[in-house]
Coordinates of C-alpha atoms and ligand atoms in Angstrom, one line a residue:
M28 CA 85.5 132.2 99.6
K29 CA 87.3 131.5 96.4
I30 CA 90.9 130.3 95.7
E31 CA 91.4 130.1 92.0
T32 CA 93.7 127.7 90.2
R33 CA 93.8 126.0 86.8
L34 CA 91.9 123.1 88.6
T35 CA 89.1 125.2 89.9
R36 CA 88.6 126.8 86.4
L37 CA 88.7 123.3 84.8
L38 CA 86.2 121.8 87.1
G39 CA 84.0 124.8 87.9
I40 CA 84.6 124.7 91.7
D41 CA 85.5 127.5 94.1
L42 CA 88.3 125.9 96.0
P43 CA 91.2 123.5 95.0
I44 CA 90.2 121.3 97.9
C45 CA 89.3 117.8 96.8
Q46 CA 87.8 115.2 98.9
A47 CA 89.5 112.0 97.8
G48 CA 87.4 109.1 96.6
M49 CA 87.3 106.6 99.4
S50 CA 85.6 103.3 99.3
W51 CA 82.8 103.2 101.9
A52 CA 83.8 106.5 103.5
S53 CA 82.6 108.4 100.4
S54 CA 80.4 105.6 98.9
N55 CA 77.2 107.5 99.7
S56 CA 75.9 110.9 98.9
A57 CA 76.4 112.7 102.2
L58 CA 80.2 113.3 102.1
P59 CA 80.5 114.4 98.5
L60 CA 77.4 116.5 98.7
A61 CA 78.6 118.4 101.8
V62 CA 82.0 119.0 100.1
A63 CA 80.5 120.1 96.8
R64 CA 78.1 122.5 98.6
A65 CA 81.1 124.0 100.5
G66 CA 82.9 124.8 97.2
G67 CA 85.3 121.9 97.0
L68 CA 85.3 118.8 94.9
G69 CA 83.2 116.0 96.4
V70 CA 83.9 112.6 95.0
L71 CA 81.5 109.6 95.2
A72 CA 83.5 106.4 95.5
A73 CA 81.7 103.9 93.2
G74 CA 84.1 101.0 94.0
P75 CA 82.0 99.0 96.5
M76 CA 78.6 100.2 95.3
Y77 CA 75.8 98.3 93.5
L78 CA 74.4 100.0 90.4
D79 CA 71.1 101.0 92.0
A80 CA 72.8 102.5 95.0
L81 CA 75.2 104.4 92.8
E82 CA 72.4 105.8 90.7
Q83 CA 70.5 106.8 93.8
A84 CA 73.5 108.5 95.3
I85 CA 74.1 110.5 92.1
D86 CA 70.5 111.6 92.1
E87 CA 70.7 112.6 95.8
I88 CA 73.8 114.8 95.1
R89 CA 72.1 116.4 92.2
A90 CA 69.0 117.0 94.3
G91 CA 71.1 118.7 97.0
T92 CA 73.3 121.0 94.8
D93 CA 73.8 122.2 91.3
R94 CA 77.5 122.4 91.8
P95 CA 79.8 119.9 90.0
F96 CA 80.8 116.6 91.7
A97 CA 82.8 113.6 90.7
V98 CA 82.5 109.9 90.7
N99 CA 85.6 107.7 91.3
L100 CA 85.6 104.4 89.4
P101 CA 88.4 101.8 89.9
L102 CA 88.6 100.3 86.5
Y103 CA 89.6 96.8 87.7
N104 CA 86.1 96.6 89.3
K105 CA 84.1 93.6 88.0
R106 CA 81.1 95.9 87.5
A107 CA 83.2 98.7 85.8
E108 CA 81.6 98.3 82.3
E109 CA 78.1 98.5 83.7
M110 CA 79.0 101.4 85.9
M111 CA 80.5 103.2 83.0
D112 CA 77.3 102.8 81.1
L113 CA 75.4 104.2 84.0
L114 CA 77.8 107.1 84.5
E115 CA 77.5 108.0 80.8
M116 CA 73.7 107.8 81.0
K117 CA 73.7 110.1 84.1
R118 CA 76.2 112.4 82.4
V119 CA 78.3 112.8 85.5
P120 CA 80.2 116.1 85.5
I121 CA 83.6 114.7 86.5
L122 CA 85.1 111.2 86.4
V123 CA 88.1 110.1 88.5
C124 CA 89.3 106.7 87.2
S125 CA 91.9 104.7 89.0
Q126 CA 93.7 101.4 88.5
G127 CA 93.8 101.0 84.7
G128 CA 94.4 103.0 81.5
P129 CA 92.2 105.8 80.3
K130 CA 91.7 104.5 76.7
K131 CA 88.7 102.5 77.9
Y132 CA 86.6 105.5 78.7
I133 CA 88.1 108.7 77.5
D134 CA 86.4 109.2 74.1
R135 CA 82.9 108.4 75.2
F136 CA 83.1 110.7 78.3
K137 CA 84.8 113.6 76.6
A138 CA 82.1 113.4 73.9
I139 CA 79.4 114.2 76.5
G140 CA 81.5 117.0 78.2
T141 CA 82.6 115.0 81.3
R142 CA 85.9 116.2 82.7
C143 CA 88.1 113.1 82.9
L144 CA 90.7 112.9 85.7
H145 CA 93.0 109.9 86.0
V146 CA 94.8 108.6 89.1
V147 CA 98.5 107.9 88.6
A148 CA 101.4 106.8 90.8
G149 CA 104.5 107.4 88.6
E150 CA 105.8 109.7 85.9
T151 CA 105.6 107.2 83.0
H152 CA 101.9 106.4 83.7
A153 CA 101.3 110.1 84.1
V154 CA 102.7 111.0 80.7
K155 CA 100.8 108.1 79.0
A156 CA 97.5 109.3 80.6
M157 CA 98.1 112.9 79.5
E158 CA 98.9 111.7 76.0
A159 CA 95.7 109.7 76.0
G160 CA 93.8 113.0 76.5
V161 CA 92.8 113.1 80.2
D162 CA 91.9 116.6 81.5
G163 CA 93.9 116.3 84.7
L164 CA 95.8 113.9 86.9
V165 CA 95.5 112.8 90.5
V166 CA 99.1 112.0 91.7
V167 CA 99.2 109.6 94.6
G168 CA 102.3 109.4 96.7
G169 CA 103.6 107.1 99.4
E170 CA 102.0 108.9 102.4
A171 CA 98.5 108.1 101.1
G172 CA 96.0 105.9 102.7
G173 CA 94.4 103.2 100.7
H174 CA 96.7 102.1 97.9
P175 CA 99.9 104.2 97.8
P176 CA 102.3 103.5 94.9
P177 CA 104.2 100.1 95.3
T178 CA 107.4 102.2 95.1
Q179 CA 106.2 104.3 98.1
V180 CA 107.9 107.3 96.6
S181 CA 106.7 110.2 98.8
T182 CA 104.1 112.7 97.5
L183 CA 106.7 115.4 98.2
V184 CA 109.0 114.0 95.5
L185 CA 106.5 112.4 93.1
V186 CA 104.4 115.5 92.5
R187 CA 107.4 117.4 91.4
A188 CA 108.6 114.6 89.2
V189 CA 105.2 114.3 87.6
S190 CA 105.0 118.1 87.2
H191 CA 108.4 118.1 85.4
A192 CA 107.4 115.0 83.3
T193 CA 104.2 116.5 82.2
E194 CA 105.8 119.9 81.7
G195 CA 102.9 121.7 83.4
R196 CA 100.6 120.9 80.5
I197 CA 97.7 119.6 82.6
P198 CA 96.4 120.3 86.1
L199 CA 97.5 118.0 88.9
I200 CA 95.8 117.1 92.1
A201 CA 98.4 116.0 94.7
S202 CA 97.2 113.1 96.9
G203 CA 98.7 111.7 100.1
G204 CA 99.7 113.4 103.3
F205 CA 97.9 116.7 103.1
A206 CA 95.0 117.2 105.7
D207 CA 95.2 120.9 106.3
G208 CA 95.7 124.3 104.7
R209 CA 99.5 124.1 105.1
G210 CA 99.2 120.9 103.2
L211 CA 97.3 122.6 100.4
L212 CA 99.9 125.4 100.2
A213 CA 102.6 122.8 100.0
A214 CA 100.8 120.9 97.2
L215 CA 100.4 124.1 95.2
S216 CA 104.1 124.9 95.6
L217 CA 105.1 121.5 94.5
G218 CA 103.5 122.2 91.1
A219 CA 100.0 120.8 91.7
D220 CA 96.8 122.8 91.1
G221 CA 94.9 121.3 94.0
A222 CA 95.2 118.8 96.8
N223 CA 93.3 115.6 97.7
F224 CA 92.2 115.1 101.3
G225 CA 91.3 111.5 102.1
T226 CA 92.0 110.6 105.7
R227 CA 91.0 114.1 106.9
F228 CA 87.5 113.5 105.6
I229 CA 87.1 110.1 107.4
A230 CA 86.8 112.1 110.6
T231 CA 83.5 113.7 109.6
P232 CA 80.0 112.7 110.6
E233 CA 79.2 112.3 106.8
A234 CA 81.9 109.7 106.2
G235 CA 80.2 106.2 105.8
V236 CA 82.5 104.3 108.2
S237 CA 82.1 103.0 111.8
V238 CA 82.6 105.1 114.9
G239 CA 85.5 102.8 115.8
Y240 CA 87.2 103.6 112.5
K241 CA 86.8 107.3 113.0
E242 CA 88.2 107.0 116.6
A243 CA 91.2 105.0 115.3
V244 CA 91.9 107.9 112.8
L245 CA 91.8 110.4 115.7
G246 CA 93.9 108.2 118.0
A247 CA 96.7 107.4 115.5
R248 CA 99.9 109.4 115.3
V249 CA 101.9 110.1 112.1
A250 CA 104.0 106.9 112.6
D251 CA 101.1 104.6 113.4
T252 CA 100.4 103.5 109.8
V253 CA 102.2 100.8 107.9
C254 CA 102.2 99.5 104.3
V255 CA 101.3 95.8 104.1
G256 CA 100.6 93.4 101.2
Q257 CA 103.4 94.2 98.8
G258 CA 102.6 92.4 95.6
L259 CA 99.0 91.8 96.7
G260 CA 97.5 95.2 96.1
M261 CA 99.5 96.9 98.9
I262 CA 97.6 99.1 101.4
R263 CA 98.6 101.7 103.9
A264 CA 96.6 101.2 107.1
I265 CA 96.6 102.0 110.8
R266 CA 98.5 99.4 112.8
N267 CA 96.2 96.8 114.4
P268 CA 96.4 93.0 115.0
F269 CA 95.8 92.4 111.3
T270 CA 98.7 94.5 110.1
D271 CA 100.9 93.1 112.9
R272 CA 100.2 89.6 111.5
M273 CA 101.1 90.7 108.0
V274 CA 104.3 92.4 109.1
D275 CA 105.3 89.2 110.9
L276 CA 104.7 87.1 107.8
E277 CA 106.6 89.6 105.6
N278 CA 109.5 89.7 108.0
S279 CA 109.7 85.9 108.3
G280 CA 109.8 85.4 104.5
A281 CA 106.4 83.7 104.3
S282 CA 105.3 82.6 100.8
L283 CA 103.0 84.8 98.7
D284 CA 100.2 82.3 99.1
D285 CA 100.4 82.4 102.9
R286 CA 100.5 86.1 102.9
R287 CA 97.6 86.3 100.4
D288 CA 95.4 84.2 102.7
V289 CA 95.8 86.6 105.6
F290 CA 95.7 89.7 103.4
A291 CA 92.5 88.5 101.7
G292 CA 90.9 87.4 105.0
A293 CA 90.7 91.0 106.2
T294 CA 88.8 93.7 104.3
L295 CA 88.2 97.4 104.4
K296 CA 84.5 96.6 104.8
M297 CA 85.1 94.7 108.0
A298 CA 86.6 97.9 109.6
A299 CA 84.4 100.4 107.8
L300 CA 81.0 98.8 108.2
D301 CA 81.2 96.1 110.9
G302 CA 83.5 98.2 113.1
D303 CA 86.0 95.4 113.4
V304 CA 89.0 97.6 114.1
E305 CA 91.3 94.7 115.1
G306 CA 90.7 92.3 112.2
G307 CA 89.8 94.7 109.4
K308 CA 91.8 96.9 107.2
L309 CA 91.8 100.4 108.8
E310 CA 93.1 102.1 105.6
A311 CA 94.4 105.6 106.3
G312 CA 97.3 107.8 105.4
Q313 CA 100.2 109.1 107.5
S314 CA 98.2 112.3 107.8
T315 CA 96.0 110.5 110.3
G316 CA 98.4 111.9 112.9
L317 CA 97.4 115.4 111.8
V318 CA 93.6 114.8 112.3
G319 CA 92.5 115.9 115.7
A320 CA 88.7 116.1 115.7
I321 CA 85.5 114.9 114.0
K322 CA 84.0 117.9 112.3
P323 CA 81.2 118.4 109.7
A324 CA 82.7 118.2 106.2
H325 CA 81.8 121.8 105.3
L326 CA 83.7 123.0 108.3
V327 CA 86.7 120.9 107.3
V328 CA 86.6 122.6 103.8
E329 CA 86.3 126.0 105.4
E330 CA 89.1 125.4 107.9
I331 CA 91.5 124.1 105.2
A332 CA 90.8 127.2 103.1
E333 CA 91.3 129.6 106.1
D334 CA 94.4 127.7 107.2
Y335 CA 95.8 128.0 103.7
L336 CA 95.3 131.7 103.6
R337 CA 97.0 132.2 107.0
A338 CA 99.9 129.9 106.0
L339 CA 100.3 131.8 102.7
A340 CA 100.3 135.2 104.5
A341 CA 102.9 133.9 106.9
L342 CA 105.4 133.0 104.2
P343 CA 108.5 135.2 104.3
G344 CA 108.3 138.1 101.8
R345 CA 111.0 137.6 99.1
T346 CA 112.9 140.2 97.2
F347 CA 115.4 139.1 94.6
L348 CA 118.5 141.3 94.9
N349 CA 121.9 141.0 93.4
G350 CA 121.4 137.3 92.5
R351 CA 120.2 136.3 95.9
Y352 CA 116.9 136.1 97.7
S353 CA 116.3 138.3 100.7
Y354 CA 113.8 136.7 103.0
D355 CA 112.8 139.7 105.1
E356 CA 111.4 142.8 103.7
G357 CA 114.0 145.5 103.7
E358 CA 116.8 143.2 104.5
K359 CA 120.0 144.2 102.7
V360 CA 121.8 141.5 100.8
N361 CA 125.5 141.8 100.2
G362 CA 126.5 141.1 96.7
Ligands
FMN90 C1 89.7 104.4 103.5 C2 90.3 104.7 102.1 C3 89.6 104.2 101.0 C4 90.1 104.6 99.7 N1 89.5 104.1 98.6 C5 89.8 104.5 97.4 C6 89.1 104.2 96.2 O1 88.0 103.6 96.3 N2 89.5 104.7 95.0 C7 90.6 105.4 94.9 O2 91.0 105.8 93.8 N3 91.4 105.8 96.0 C8 91.0 105.4 97.2 N4 91.7 105.8 98.3 C9 92.9 106.7 98.2 C10 92.4 108.1 98.3 O3 91.7 108.5 97.1 C11 93.6 109.1 98.4 O4 94.6 108.9 97.4 C12 94.3 109.1 99.8 O5 93.4 109.0 100.8 C13 95.1 110.4 100.0 O6 95.9 110.3 101.1 P1 95.4 110.9 102.5 O7 94.5 109.9 103.1 O8 96.7 111.1 103.3 O9 94.7 112.2 102.3 C14 91.3 105.4 99.6 C15 91.9 105.9 100.8 C16 91.4 105.6 102.0 C17 92.0 106.2 103.3

């Protein structure tokens, strides 16, 4: 199946369905490989990986498919420079950089033909990245798991604002709150050329997180996530004793240092690898409430594509008559 957009043409993929880079969940070859094989964009999250593991995962993906894939690199990472050297040496097809400006990498990667996507969370940053020469933008809104924008402006509003600000000049991937085909359709109608799916792909056998984490994603409803850690690298996570403690501190006006101690004392790794679903950071988006089952990643991709086509077909037909839209075929509009 193919659903063609500017993004699929830019990246050489069949479907505008992107598996969001997620530390631990996609820090191994299995998830990005399965998504790439299914025709979507698989993204290896380099953030928590050591160099040798990153190199091995890239080799495994290449051994499993000749389709394009991406590597996500948070630029604040203390190993970012070495990782960039490795990614250049491996000539990765697509780079998705977050948390920093594109000037550090753009020339060297464009020179070797790598498609450079940059993660942004506001219009100003988006225009700057576009002017620096990136090929496309990932626009992350407030619903997103992981690090939503500190402003928490919703994806619904932010994607349109970025689309206006960039005047449609480069492809956008909308990120935060999608999870199904109706989400993909919504993303395309907001002015994006593809959608990122993060939380939806945590509930796959391929995601590199604990069973307890996956069960928490299945069990949570749309209102069961909360943003904590404002000013400390805020995250959106499923409510648990750790987030309750943070919320108590925030509501009682605790000092930044006190909040930092608790915030830094819990990690994503604790939840993802050790299965500590009470004390760790269960990072997930509001779309966790739309995720109902653990399914192989290739089936998730197929279902999103099929659901998208059904949702598209179910849209009301529109005829423009006498200055007004008619929503039902044949409906007469007075005017
Ligand atoms: C567990 C988890 C880990 C994440 N890690 C990263 C990361 O390493 N780099 C990054 O750019 N974004 C990261 N994100 C954000 C995602 O790339 C994406 O923006 C988000 O998941 C989209 O929202 P959704 O979960 O509602 O689909 C992470 C998100 C989650 C849920």
